[in-house]
Short mmCIF file of C-alpha atoms in Angstrom, two decimals:
data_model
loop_
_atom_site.label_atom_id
_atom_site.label_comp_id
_atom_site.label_asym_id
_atom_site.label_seq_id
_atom_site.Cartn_x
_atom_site.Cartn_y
_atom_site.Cartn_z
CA UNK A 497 3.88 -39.94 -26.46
CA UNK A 498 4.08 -43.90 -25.77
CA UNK A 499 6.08 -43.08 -22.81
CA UNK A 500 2.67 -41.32 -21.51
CA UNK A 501 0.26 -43.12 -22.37
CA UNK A 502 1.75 -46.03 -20.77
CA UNK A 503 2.29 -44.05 -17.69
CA UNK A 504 -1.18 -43.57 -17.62
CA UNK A 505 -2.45 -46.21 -17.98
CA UNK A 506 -0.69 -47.91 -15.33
CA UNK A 507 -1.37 -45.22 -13.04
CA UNK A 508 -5.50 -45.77 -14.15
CA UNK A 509 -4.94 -49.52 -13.33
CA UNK A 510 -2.85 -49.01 -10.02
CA UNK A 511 -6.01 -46.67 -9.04
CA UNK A 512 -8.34 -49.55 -9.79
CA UNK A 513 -6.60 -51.71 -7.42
CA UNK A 514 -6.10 -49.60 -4.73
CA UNK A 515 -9.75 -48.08 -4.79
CA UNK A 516 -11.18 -51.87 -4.06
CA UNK A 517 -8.58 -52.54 -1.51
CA UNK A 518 -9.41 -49.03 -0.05
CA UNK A 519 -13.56 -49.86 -0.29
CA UNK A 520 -13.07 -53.32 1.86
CA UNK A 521 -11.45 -51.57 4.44
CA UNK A 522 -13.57 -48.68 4.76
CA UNK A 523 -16.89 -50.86 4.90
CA UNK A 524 -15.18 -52.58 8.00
CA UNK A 525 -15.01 -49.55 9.95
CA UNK A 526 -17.37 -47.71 12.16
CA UNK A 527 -18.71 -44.67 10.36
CA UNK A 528 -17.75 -41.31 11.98
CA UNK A 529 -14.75 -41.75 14.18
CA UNK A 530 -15.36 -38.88 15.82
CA UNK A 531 -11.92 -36.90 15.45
CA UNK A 532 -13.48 -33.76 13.84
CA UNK A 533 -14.95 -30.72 15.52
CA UNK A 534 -18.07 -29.78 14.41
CA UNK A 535 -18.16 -28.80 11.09
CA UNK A 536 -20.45 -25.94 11.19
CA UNK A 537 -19.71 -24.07 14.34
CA UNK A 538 -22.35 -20.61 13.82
CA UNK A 539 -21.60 -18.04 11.72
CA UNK A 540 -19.18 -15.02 13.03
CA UNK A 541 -18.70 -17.53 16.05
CA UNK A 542 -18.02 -15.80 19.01
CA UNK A 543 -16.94 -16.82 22.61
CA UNK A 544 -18.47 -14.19 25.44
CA UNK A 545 -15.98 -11.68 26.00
CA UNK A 546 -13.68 -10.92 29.16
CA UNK A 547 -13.85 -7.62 30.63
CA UNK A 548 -11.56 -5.70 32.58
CA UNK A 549 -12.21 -2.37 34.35
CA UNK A 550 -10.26 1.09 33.96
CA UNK A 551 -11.76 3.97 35.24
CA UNK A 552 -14.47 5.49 32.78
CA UNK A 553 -13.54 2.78 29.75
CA UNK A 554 -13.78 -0.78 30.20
CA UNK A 555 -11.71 -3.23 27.35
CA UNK A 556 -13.68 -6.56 26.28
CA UNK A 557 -11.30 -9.06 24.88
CA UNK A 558 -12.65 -11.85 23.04
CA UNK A 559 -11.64 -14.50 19.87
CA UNK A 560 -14.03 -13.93 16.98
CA UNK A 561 -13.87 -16.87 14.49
CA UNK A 562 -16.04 -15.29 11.30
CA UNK A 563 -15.35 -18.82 9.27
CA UNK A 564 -13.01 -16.93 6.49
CA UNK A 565 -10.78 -15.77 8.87
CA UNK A 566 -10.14 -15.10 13.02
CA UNK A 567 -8.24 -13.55 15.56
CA UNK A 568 -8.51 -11.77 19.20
CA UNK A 569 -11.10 -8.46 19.36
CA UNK A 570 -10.35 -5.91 21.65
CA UNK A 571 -13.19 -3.43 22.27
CA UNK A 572 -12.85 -0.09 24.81
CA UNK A 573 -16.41 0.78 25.99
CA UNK A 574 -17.46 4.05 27.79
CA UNK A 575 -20.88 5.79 28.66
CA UNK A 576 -20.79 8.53 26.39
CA UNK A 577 -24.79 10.60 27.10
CA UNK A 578 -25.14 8.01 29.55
CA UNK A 579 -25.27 5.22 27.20
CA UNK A 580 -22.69 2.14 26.88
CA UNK A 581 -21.33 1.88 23.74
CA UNK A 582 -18.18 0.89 21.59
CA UNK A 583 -15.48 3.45 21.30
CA UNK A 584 -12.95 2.02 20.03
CA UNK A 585 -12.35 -1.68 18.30
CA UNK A 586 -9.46 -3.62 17.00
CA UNK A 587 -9.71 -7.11 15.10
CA UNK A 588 -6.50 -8.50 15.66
CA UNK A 589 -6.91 -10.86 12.66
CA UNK A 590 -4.70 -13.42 10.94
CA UNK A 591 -5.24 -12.37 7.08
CA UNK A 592 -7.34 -8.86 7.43
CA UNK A 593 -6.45 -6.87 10.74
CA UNK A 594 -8.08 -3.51 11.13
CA UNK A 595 -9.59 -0.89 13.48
CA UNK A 596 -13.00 1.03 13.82
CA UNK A 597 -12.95 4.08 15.53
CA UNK A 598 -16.88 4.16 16.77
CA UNK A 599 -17.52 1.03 14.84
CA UNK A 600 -21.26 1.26 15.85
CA UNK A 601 -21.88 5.26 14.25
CA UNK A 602 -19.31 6.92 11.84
CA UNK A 603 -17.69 3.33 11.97
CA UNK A 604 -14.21 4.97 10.57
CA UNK A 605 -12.25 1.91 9.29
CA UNK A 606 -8.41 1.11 9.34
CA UNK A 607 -5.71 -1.57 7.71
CA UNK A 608 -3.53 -3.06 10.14
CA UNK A 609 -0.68 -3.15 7.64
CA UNK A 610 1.19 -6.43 8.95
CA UNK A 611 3.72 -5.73 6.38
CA UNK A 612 4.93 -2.87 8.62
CA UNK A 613 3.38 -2.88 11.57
CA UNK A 614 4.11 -6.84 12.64
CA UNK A 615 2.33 -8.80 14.79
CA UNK A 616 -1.49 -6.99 14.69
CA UNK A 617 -2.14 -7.46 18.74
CA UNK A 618 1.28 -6.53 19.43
CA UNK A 619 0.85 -3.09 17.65
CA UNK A 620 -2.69 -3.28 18.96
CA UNK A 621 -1.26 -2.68 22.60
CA UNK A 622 1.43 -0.30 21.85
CA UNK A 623 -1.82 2.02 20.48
CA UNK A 624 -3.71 1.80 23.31
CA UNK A 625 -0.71 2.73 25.80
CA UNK A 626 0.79 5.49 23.83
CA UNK A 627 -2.62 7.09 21.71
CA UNK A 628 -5.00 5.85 23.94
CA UNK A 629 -6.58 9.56 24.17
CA UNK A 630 -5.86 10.86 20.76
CA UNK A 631 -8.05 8.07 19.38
CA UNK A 632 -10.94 8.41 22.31
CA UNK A 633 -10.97 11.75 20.82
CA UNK A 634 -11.07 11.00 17.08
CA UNK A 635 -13.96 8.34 18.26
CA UNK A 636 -15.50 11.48 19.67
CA UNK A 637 -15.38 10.42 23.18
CA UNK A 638 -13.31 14.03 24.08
CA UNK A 639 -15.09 13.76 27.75
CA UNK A 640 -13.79 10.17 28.17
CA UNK A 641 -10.14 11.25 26.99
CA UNK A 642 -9.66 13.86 29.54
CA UNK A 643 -10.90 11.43 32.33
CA UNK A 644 -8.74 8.56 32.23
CA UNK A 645 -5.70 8.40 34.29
CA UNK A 646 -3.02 6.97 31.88
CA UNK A 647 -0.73 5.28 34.46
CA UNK A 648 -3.73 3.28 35.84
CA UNK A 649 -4.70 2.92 32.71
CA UNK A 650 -1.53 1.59 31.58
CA UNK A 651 -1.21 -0.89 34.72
CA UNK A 652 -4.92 -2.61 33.29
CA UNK A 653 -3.50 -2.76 29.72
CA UNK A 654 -0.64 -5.51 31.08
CA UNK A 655 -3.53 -7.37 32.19
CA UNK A 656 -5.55 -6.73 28.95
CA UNK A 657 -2.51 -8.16 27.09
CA UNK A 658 -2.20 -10.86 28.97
CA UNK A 659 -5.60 -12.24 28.73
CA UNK A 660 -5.21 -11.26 24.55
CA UNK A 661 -1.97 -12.70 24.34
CA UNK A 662 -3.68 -16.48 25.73
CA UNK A 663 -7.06 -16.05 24.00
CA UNK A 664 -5.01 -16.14 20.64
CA UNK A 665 -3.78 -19.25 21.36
CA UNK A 666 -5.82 -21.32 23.62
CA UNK A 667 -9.30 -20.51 21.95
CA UNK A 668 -8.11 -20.50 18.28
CA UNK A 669 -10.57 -22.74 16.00
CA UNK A 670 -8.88 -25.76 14.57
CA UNK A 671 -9.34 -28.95 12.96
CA UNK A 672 -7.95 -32.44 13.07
CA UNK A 673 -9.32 -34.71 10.11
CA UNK A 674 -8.40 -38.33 9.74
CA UNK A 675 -5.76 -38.66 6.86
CA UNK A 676 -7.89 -40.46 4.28
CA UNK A 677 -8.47 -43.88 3.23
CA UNK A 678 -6.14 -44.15 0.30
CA UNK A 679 -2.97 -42.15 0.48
CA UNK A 680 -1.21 -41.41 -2.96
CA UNK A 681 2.58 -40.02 -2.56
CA UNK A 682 3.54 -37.22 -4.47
CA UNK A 683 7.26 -36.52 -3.62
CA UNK A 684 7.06 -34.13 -0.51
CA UNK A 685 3.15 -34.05 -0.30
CA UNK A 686 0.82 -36.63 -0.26
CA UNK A 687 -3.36 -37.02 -1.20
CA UNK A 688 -5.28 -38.59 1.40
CA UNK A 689 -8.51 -39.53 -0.22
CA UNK A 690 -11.69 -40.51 1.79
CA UNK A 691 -15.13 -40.86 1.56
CA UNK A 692 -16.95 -39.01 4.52
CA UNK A 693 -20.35 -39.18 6.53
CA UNK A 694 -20.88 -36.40 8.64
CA UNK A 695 -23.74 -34.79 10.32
CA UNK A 696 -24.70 -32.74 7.71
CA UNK A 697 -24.11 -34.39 5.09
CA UNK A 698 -21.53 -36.69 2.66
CA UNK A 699 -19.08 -36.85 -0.02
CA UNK A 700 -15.59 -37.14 -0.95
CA UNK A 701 -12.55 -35.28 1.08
CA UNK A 702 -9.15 -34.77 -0.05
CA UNK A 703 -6.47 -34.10 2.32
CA UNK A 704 -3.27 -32.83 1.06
CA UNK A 705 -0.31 -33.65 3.74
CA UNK A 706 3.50 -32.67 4.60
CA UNK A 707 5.91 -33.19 6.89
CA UNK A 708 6.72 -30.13 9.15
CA UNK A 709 9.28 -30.27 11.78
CA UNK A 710 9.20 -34.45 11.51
CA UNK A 711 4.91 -35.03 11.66
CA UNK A 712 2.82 -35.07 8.99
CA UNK A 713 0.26 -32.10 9.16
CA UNK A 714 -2.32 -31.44 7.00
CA UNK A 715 -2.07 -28.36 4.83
CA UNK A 716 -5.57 -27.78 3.07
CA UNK A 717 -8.46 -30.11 3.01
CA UNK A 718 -11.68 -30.01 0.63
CA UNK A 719 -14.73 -31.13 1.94
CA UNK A 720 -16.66 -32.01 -1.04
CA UNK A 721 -19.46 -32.76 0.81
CA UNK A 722 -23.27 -32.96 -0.75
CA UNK A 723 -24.68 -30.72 2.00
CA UNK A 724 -22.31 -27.00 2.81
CA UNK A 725 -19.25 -28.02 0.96
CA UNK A 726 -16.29 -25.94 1.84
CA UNK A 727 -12.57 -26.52 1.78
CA UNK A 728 -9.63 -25.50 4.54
CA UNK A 729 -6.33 -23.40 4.38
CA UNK A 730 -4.25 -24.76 7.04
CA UNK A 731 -7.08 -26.66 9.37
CA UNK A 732 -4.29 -27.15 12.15
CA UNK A 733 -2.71 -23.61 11.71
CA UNK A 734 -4.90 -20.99 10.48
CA UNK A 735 -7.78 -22.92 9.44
CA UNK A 736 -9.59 -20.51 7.16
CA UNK A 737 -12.75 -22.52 5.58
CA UNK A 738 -14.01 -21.11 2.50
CA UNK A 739 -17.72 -22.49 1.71
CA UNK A 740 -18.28 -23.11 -2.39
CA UNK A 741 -21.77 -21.13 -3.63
CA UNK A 742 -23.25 -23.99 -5.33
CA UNK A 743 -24.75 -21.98 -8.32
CA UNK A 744 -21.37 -20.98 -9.04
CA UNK A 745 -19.99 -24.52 -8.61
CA UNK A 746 -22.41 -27.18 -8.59
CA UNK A 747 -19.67 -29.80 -8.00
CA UNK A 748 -16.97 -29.05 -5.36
CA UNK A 749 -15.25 -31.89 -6.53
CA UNK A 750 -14.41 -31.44 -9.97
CA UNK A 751 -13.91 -27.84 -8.34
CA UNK A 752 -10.70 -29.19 -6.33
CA UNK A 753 -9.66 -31.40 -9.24
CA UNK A 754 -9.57 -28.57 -11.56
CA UNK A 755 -7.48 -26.49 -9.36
CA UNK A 756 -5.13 -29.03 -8.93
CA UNK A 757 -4.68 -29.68 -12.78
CA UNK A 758 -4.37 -25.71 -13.44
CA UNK A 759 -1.20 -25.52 -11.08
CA UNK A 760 -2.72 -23.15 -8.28
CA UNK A 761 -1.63 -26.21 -5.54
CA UNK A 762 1.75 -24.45 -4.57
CA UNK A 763 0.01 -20.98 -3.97
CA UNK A 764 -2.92 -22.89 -1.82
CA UNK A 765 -0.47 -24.18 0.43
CA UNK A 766 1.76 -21.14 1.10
CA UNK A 767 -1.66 -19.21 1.81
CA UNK A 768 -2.26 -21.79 4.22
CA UNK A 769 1.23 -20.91 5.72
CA UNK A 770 3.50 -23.51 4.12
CA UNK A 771 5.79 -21.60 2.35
CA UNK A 772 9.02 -23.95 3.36
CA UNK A 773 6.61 -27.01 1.83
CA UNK A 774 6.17 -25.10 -1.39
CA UNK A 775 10.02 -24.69 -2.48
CA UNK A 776 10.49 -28.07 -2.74
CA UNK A 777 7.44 -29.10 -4.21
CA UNK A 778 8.10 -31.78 -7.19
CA UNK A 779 5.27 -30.11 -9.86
CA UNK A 780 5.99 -32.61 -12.62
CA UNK A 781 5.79 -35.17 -10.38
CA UNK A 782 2.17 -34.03 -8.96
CA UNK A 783 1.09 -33.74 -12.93
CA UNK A 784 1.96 -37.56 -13.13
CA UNK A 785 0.21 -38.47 -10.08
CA UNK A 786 -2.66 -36.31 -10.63
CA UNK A 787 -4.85 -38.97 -13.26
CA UNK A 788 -4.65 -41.40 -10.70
CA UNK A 789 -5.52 -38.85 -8.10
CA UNK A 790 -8.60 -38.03 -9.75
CA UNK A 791 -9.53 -41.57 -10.89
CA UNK A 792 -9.64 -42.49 -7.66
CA UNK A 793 -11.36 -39.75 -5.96
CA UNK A 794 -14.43 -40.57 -8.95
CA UNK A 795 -14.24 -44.26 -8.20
CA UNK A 796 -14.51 -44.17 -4.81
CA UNK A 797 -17.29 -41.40 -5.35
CA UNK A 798 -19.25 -43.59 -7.45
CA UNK A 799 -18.79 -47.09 -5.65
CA UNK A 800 -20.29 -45.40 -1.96
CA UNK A 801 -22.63 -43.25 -3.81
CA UNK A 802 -24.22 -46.91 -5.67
CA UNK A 803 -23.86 -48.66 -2.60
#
C-alpha cells in the first residue's frame, strides 16, 4: 500500500510540473494551427456521384461518408414506367456493408458478410457481372433484365471498378490532429493531451498514439470539446467519429477518463484497426500512468478554462 501511494503521489506532482511547463508553451503559440479538416463536414456527407452509361441501366459511383462509418456506393439506375429511379444499391462500407434491392420502394435489405465474402466492393463487382439480371429481376425491373447485353455490360463494369476501386482511396475522409501539448508515455502507447480552440467550439483532446511500421499514428482521439463533442476510431485509417448525446453524458471528458480506468482502451484501439498495437499493450503500466493522465487533463482544463 506505501508502495502506491507513493507512486501516486509522485506521479500527481510530476503532473503539476509538467502541466505549467505545458501552459507557458501553449500561450506562446498561435491558436489554431490549422492542421485539421473541418470538424463538422455535413451530415451523410456526400461527394456528387460519377456516372457511367450501359445500355438501359446507368451505375453512379460515389464515397458516402455518414460520420459513423463510410465507404464507396454503387447505384444501377433504369427508367422503369418511364421514370428514373434506383434499382439496385450497394454500400460498400468499412464496418456495415449491405445491399438494397429497390432501396427507394420495397427497399429489401442485405448483410455484406465480410467474414465470408471479403473485401465488400470486391464481391460487390463479382455480383453485378455474374447476377446482374437475377437481381434486376428480384428489384422488379424484369423489362430492364431482358434488355441488357451482358458482354457490353460487362466491358462498362471494368470501368465501374476502376473508378470504385480509386474513389475508396483517394476521397476517403481523414484526419490529421496535432499530437498534443503534453505527451505522457505509456510503454507502447502514448497520451497526447491538449487544450483545443476550434471553430465550433473548445475543450480538452486526448490523443492516444503508436508506432506503426516506424511513425507514430494516432489511433483514437476524443474531442472533448464544449460545443459537438465526439471522439475518433482510427482518424488516419478508418476514422469513424462517434458524437456523445449530451443528456446522456454531460461531460465527454470524465466520459474518456472513465473508459480508460474501466479497461475498454485495448478493445478501442483494435476497433480502430490496431490489433498488432493491442498484443503488446503494457495494461498495468497504463493503470499507473492513468492518475497522472487524468490530473493533467483536469489541470490543464481548469487553468485555460480560468484564464
Amino acid at each position: 500500500m506505501a508502495k502506491a501511494a507513493t507512486m501516486k503521489k509522485n506521479g500527481s506532482q510530476d503532473a503539476a510540473a509538467t502541466v505549467r511547463e505545458a501552459m507557458a508553451a501553449m500561450d506562446a503559440m498561435q491558436p489554431a494551427t490549422g492542421q485539421v479538416k473541418p470538424m463538422t463536414p455535413p451530415p451523410n456527407r456526400k461527394l456528387g456521384p460519377e456516372i457511367v452509361e450501359a445500355g438501359p441501366i446507368q451505375f453512379h459511383i460515389q464515397h458516402r461518408d455518414n460520420m459513423h462509418d463510410q465507404g464507396v456506393s454503387v447505384r444501377v439506375m433504369g427508367k422503369v414506367d418511364g421514370e428514373e429511379k434506383q434499382l439496385l444499391r450497394f454500400d460498400c462500407f468499412d464496418w456495415d456493408p449491405h445491399y438494397h434491392y429497390d432501396p427507394d420502394h420495397k427497399n429489401e435489405k442485405h448483410i455484406i458478410d465480410k467474414s465470408t465474402a471479403g473485401n465488400p466492393l470486391g464481391w460487390t463487382m463479382s455480383q453485378l457481372r455474374h447476377n446482374l439480371a437475377a437481381m434486376l429481376k428480384q428489384a422488379g425491373a424484369d423489362e430492364i433484365a431482358k434488355s441488357i447485353n451482358i458482354a457490353e455490360t460487362n466491358k462498362k463494369l471494368n470501368e465501374v471498378e476502376a473508378i470504385a476501386r480509386e474513389m475508396s482511396i483517394r476521397r476517403r475522409t481523414v484526419v490529421t490532429h496535432n499530437r498534443g501539448d503534453v505527451v505522457i508515455e505509456a510503454g507502447n502507447i502514448r497520451f497526447g493531451l491538449e487544450y483545443r480552440n476550434v471553430s465550433v467550439g473548445q475543450g480538452m483532446a486526448i490523443h492516444v498514439l503508436g508506432d506503426v511500421a516506424g511513425q507514430e499514428v494516432e489511433l483514437l482521439a476524443f474531442d472533448c470539446f464544449n460545443v459537438e463533442a465526439h471522439y475518433h476510431y482510427g482518424p488516419r485509417n478508418k476514422n469513424i467519429r462517434l458524437y456523445w448525446d449530451r443528456t446522456i453524458h454531460p461531460d465527454p471528458l470524465r466520459w474518456t477518463l472513465d473508459q480508460f480506468k474501466s479497461g475498454k482502451l485495448p478493445e478501442m484501439i483494435r476497433r480502430a484497426g490496431y490489433p498488432g498495437i493491442v498484443a503488446e499493450l503494457d495494461t498495468e503500466l497504463i493503470k499507473y500512468k492513468l492518475p497522472e493522465i487524468e490530473s493533467t487533463a483536469l489541470a490543464i482544463t481548469k487553468q485555460k478554462t480560468l484564464a
